[in-house]
mmCIF file of C-alpha atoms and ligand atoms in Angstrom:
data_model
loop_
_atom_site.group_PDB
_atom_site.id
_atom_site.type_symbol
_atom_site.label_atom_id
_atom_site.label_comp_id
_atom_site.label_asym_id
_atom_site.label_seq_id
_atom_site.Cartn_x
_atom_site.Cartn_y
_atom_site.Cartn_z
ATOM 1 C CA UNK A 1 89.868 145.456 57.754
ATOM 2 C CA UNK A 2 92.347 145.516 55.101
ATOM 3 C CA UNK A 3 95.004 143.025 54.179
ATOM 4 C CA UNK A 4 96.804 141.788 57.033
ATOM 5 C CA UNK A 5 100.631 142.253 57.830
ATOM 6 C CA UNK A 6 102.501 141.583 61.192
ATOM 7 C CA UNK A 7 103.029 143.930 64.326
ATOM 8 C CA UNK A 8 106.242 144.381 63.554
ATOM 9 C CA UNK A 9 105.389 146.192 59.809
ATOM 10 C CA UNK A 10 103.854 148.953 61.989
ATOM 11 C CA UNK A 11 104.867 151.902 61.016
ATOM 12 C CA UNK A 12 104.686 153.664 64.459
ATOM 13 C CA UNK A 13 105.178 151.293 67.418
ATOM 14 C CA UNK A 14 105.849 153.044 71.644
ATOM 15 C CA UNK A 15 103.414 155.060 71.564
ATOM 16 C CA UNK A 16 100.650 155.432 74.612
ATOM 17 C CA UNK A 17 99.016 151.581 74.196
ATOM 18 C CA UNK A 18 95.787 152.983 73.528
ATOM 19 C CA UNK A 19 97.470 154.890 70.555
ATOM 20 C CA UNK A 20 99.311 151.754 69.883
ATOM 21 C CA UNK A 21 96.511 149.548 69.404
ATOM 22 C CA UNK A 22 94.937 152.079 67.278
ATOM 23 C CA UNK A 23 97.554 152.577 65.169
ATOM 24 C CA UNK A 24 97.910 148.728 63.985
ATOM 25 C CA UNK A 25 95.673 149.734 61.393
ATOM 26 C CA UNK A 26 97.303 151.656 59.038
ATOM 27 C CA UNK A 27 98.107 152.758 54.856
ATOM 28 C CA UNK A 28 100.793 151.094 53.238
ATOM 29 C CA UNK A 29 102.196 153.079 50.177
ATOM 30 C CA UNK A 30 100.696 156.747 50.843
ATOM 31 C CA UNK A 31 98.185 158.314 49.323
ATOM 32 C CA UNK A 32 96.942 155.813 46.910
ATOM 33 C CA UNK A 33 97.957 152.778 49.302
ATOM 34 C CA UNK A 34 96.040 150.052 50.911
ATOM 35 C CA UNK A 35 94.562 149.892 54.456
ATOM 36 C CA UNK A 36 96.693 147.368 55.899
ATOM 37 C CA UNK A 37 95.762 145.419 59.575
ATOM 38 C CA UNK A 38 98.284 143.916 61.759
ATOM 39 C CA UNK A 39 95.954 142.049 64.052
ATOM 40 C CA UNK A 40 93.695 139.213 62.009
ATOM 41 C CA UNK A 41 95.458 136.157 63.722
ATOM 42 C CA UNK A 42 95.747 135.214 67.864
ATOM 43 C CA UNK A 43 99.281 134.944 67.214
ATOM 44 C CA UNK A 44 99.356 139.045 65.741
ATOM 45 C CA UNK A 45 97.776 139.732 69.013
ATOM 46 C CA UNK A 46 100.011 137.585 71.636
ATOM 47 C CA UNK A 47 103.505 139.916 69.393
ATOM 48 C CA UNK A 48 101.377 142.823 70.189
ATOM 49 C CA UNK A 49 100.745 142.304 73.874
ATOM 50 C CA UNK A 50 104.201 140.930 74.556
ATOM 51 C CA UNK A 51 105.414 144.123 72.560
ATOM 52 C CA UNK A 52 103.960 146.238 75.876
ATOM 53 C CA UNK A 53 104.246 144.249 78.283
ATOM 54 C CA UNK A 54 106.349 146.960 80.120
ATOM 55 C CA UNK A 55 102.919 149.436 80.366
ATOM 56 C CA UNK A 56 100.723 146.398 80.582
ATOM 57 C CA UNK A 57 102.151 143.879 82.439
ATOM 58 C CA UNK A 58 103.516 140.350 80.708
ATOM 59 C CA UNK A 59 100.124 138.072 80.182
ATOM 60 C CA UNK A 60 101.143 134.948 82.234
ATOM 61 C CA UNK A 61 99.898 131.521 82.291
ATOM 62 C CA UNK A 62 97.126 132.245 79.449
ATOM 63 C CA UNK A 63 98.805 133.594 76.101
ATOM 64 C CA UNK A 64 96.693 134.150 73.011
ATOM 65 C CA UNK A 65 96.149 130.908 71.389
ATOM 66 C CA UNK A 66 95.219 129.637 67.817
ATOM 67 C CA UNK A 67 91.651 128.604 68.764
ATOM 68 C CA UNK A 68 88.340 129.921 69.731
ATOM 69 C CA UNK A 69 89.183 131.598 72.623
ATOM 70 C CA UNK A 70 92.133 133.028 71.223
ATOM 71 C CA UNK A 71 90.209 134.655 68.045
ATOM 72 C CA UNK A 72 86.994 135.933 70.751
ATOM 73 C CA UNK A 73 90.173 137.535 72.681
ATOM 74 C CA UNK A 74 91.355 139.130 69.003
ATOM 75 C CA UNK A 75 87.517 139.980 68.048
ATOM 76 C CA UNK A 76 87.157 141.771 71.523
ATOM 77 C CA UNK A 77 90.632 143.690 71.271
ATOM 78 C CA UNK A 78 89.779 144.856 67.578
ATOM 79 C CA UNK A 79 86.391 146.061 68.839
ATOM 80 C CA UNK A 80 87.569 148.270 71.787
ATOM 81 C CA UNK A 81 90.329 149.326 69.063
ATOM 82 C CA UNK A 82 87.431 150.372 66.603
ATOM 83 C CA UNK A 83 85.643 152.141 69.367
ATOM 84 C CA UNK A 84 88.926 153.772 70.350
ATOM 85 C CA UNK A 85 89.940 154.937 66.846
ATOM 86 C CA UNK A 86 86.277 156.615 66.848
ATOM 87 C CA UNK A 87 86.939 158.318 70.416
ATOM 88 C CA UNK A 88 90.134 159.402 69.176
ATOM 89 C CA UNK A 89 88.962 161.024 66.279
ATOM 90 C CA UNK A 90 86.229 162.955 68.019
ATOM 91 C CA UNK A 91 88.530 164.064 70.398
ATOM 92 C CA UNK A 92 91.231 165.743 68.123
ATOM 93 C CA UNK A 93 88.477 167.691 66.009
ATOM 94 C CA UNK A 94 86.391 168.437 68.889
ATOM 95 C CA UNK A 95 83.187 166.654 68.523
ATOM 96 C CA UNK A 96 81.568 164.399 71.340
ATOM 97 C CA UNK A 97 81.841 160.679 70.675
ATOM 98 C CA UNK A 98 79.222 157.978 70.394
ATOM 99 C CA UNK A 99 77.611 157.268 73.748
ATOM 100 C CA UNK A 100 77.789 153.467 72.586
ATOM 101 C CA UNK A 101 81.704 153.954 72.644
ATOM 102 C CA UNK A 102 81.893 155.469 75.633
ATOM 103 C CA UNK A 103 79.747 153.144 77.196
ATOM 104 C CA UNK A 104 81.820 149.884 75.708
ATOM 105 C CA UNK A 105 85.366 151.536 76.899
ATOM 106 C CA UNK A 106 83.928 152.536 80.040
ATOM 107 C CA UNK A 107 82.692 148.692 80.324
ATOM 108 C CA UNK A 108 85.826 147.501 79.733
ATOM 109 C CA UNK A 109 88.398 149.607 81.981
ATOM 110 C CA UNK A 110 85.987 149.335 84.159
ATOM 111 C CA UNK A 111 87.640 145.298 84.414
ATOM 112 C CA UNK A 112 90.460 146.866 85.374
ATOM 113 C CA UNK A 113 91.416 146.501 88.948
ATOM 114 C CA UNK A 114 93.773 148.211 91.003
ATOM 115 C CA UNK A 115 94.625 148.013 94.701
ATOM 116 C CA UNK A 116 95.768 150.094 97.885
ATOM 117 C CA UNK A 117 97.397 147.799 100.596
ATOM 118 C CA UNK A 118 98.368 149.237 104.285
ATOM 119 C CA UNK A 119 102.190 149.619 104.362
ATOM 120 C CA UNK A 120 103.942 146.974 106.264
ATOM 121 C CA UNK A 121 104.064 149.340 109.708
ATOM 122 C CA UNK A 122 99.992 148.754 109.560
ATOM 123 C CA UNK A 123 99.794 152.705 109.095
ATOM 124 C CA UNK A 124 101.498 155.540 106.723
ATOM 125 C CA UNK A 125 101.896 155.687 103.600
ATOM 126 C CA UNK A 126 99.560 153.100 101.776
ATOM 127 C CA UNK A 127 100.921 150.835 98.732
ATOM 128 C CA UNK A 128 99.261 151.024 95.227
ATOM 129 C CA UNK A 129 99.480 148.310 92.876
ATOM 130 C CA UNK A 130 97.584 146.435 90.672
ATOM 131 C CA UNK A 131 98.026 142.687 89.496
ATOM 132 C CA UNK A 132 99.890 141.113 86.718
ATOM 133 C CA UNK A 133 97.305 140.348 83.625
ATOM 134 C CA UNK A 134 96.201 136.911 83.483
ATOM 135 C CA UNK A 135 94.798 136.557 80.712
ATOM 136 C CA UNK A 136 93.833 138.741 77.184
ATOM 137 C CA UNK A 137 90.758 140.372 78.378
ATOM 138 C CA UNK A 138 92.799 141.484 81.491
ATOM 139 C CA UNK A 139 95.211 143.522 78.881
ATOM 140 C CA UNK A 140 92.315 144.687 77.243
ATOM 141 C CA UNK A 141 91.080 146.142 80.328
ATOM 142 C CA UNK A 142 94.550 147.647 81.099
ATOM 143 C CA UNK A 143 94.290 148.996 77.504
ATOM 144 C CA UNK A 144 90.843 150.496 77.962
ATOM 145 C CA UNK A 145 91.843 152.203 81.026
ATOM 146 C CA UNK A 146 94.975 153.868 79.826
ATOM 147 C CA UNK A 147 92.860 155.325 77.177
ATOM 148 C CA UNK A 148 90.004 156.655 79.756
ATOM 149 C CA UNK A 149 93.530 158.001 81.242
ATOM 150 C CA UNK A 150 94.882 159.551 78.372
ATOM 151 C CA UNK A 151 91.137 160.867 77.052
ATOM 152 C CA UNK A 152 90.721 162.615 80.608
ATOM 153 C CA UNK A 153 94.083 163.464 81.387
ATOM 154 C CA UNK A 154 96.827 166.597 80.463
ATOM 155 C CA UNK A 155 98.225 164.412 77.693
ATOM 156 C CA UNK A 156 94.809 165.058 75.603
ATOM 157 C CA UNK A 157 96.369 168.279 74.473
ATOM 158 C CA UNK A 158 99.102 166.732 72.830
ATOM 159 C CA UNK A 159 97.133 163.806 70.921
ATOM 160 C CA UNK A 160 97.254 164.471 67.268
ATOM 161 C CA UNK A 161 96.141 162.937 64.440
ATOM 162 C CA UNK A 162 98.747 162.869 61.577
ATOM 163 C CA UNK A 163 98.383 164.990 58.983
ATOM 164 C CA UNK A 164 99.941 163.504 55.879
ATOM 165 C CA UNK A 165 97.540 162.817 53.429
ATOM 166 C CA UNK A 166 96.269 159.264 53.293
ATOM 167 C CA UNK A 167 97.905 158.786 56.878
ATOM 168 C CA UNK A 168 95.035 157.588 59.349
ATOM 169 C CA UNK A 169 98.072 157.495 62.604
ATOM 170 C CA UNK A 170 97.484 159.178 65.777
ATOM 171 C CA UNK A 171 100.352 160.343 68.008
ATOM 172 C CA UNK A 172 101.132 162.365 70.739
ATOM 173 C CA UNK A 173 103.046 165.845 70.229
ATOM 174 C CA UNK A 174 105.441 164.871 72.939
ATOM 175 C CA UNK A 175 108.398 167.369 71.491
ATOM 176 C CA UNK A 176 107.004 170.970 69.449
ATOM 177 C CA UNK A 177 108.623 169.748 65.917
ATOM 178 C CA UNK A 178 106.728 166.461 65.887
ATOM 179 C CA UNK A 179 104.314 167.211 62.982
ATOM 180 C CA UNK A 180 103.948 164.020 61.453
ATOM 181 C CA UNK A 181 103.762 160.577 63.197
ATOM 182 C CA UNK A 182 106.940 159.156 61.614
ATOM 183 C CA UNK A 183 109.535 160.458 59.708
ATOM 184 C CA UNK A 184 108.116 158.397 56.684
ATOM 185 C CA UNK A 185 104.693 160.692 56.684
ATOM 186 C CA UNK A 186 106.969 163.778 57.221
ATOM 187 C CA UNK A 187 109.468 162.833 53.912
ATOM 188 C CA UNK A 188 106.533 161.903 51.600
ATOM 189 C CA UNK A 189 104.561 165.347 52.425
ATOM 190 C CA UNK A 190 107.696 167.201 51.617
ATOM 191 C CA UNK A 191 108.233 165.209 48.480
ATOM 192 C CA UNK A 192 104.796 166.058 47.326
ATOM 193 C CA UNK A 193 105.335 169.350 47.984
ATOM 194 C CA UNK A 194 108.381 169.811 46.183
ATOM 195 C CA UNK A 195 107.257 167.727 43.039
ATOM 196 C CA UNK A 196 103.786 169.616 43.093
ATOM 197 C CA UNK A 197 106.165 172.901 42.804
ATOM 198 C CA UNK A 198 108.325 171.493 40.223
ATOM 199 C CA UNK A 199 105.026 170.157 38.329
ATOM 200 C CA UNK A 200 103.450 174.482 38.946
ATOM 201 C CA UNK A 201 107.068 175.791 37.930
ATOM 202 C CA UNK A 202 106.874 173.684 34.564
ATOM 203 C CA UNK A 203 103.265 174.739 33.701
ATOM 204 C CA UNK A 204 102.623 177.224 30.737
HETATM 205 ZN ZN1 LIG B 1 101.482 159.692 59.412
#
């Protein structure tokens, strides 16, 4: 999809990961740009789970290599990314999604495991965790499921997709005066605005 850059040419990174794995498809130039995808290679998708391995978990002994089970790891994260661009988009205008992508995301968080341990007293309060991600379907999983969290949870009211034109970015409305997902979208929308006044202004 698009020619390819790097993760770091994002244009929004820190998002929600779900977001954030969206989002590394996006326009370069504005209106009349060009679809732009930062994940074609294993090595695009070992930057991008390093880049959260704070909300993920830092993949261990099994990073994302050049060969075929590195680019089946990238084909299955750009997948549950398509699906999740489509889920997204349903969700801000309202519409249900495709049972097939609900079915593959479900599938896949469903890979998710977490646990709940007795404390160390044998009795109280019981310990939650879940396990450090092995390997890139593991992230994937942990991806998956923070988007069934997000797509269920209070943040759905604040997921937005941007509105500058030719932007395809979703975000989440964490503060009131967030209309646009960067500042970038928000500066080119009020350029536009002011040139398309200029251009009414200096019409007969
Ligand atoms: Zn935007």
């Amino acid at each position: 999809m698009g020619v390819s850059a790097g993760v770091t040419e994002m244009p929004v990174r820190g998002e929600h990961p779900a977001l954030d794995l969206v989002n590394t498809v996006f326009v370069r130039g504005g209106l009349r740009g060009q679809l732009v995808d930062a994940l074609t290679r294993p090595a695009d998708l070992a930057e991008w789970i390093a880049g959260h391995s704070a909300s993920l978990g830092p993949l261990g002994s099994d990073p994302v290599a050049d060969d075929d089970a590195g680019r089946a790891a990238l084909a299955s994260f750009t997948d549950l990314r398509d699906r999740l661009r489509r889920l997204l988009t349903a969700a801000v205008r309202g519409e249900a999604a495709d049972p097939a992508d609900v079915a593959a995301v479900n599938l896949a968080a469903r890979e998710h495991t977490d646990w709940t341990a007795l404390p160390a007293a044998g009795y109280g309060a019981p310990e939650h965790g879940t396990d450090a991600p092995r390997t890139p379907d593991a992230v994937r999983a942990r991806t998956a499921r923070a988007a069934v969290d997000l797509l269920t949870g209070p943040a759905l009211e604040l997921l937005r997709a941007c509105p500058a034109p030719g932007c395809v970015l979703f975000y989440l409305r964490t503060h009131p005066r967030r209309e646009w997902c960067s500042p970038g979208c928000g500066t080119r929308v009020r350029v536009a605005r002011h040139s398309r006044r200029r251009g009414e202004g200096a019409a007969p």
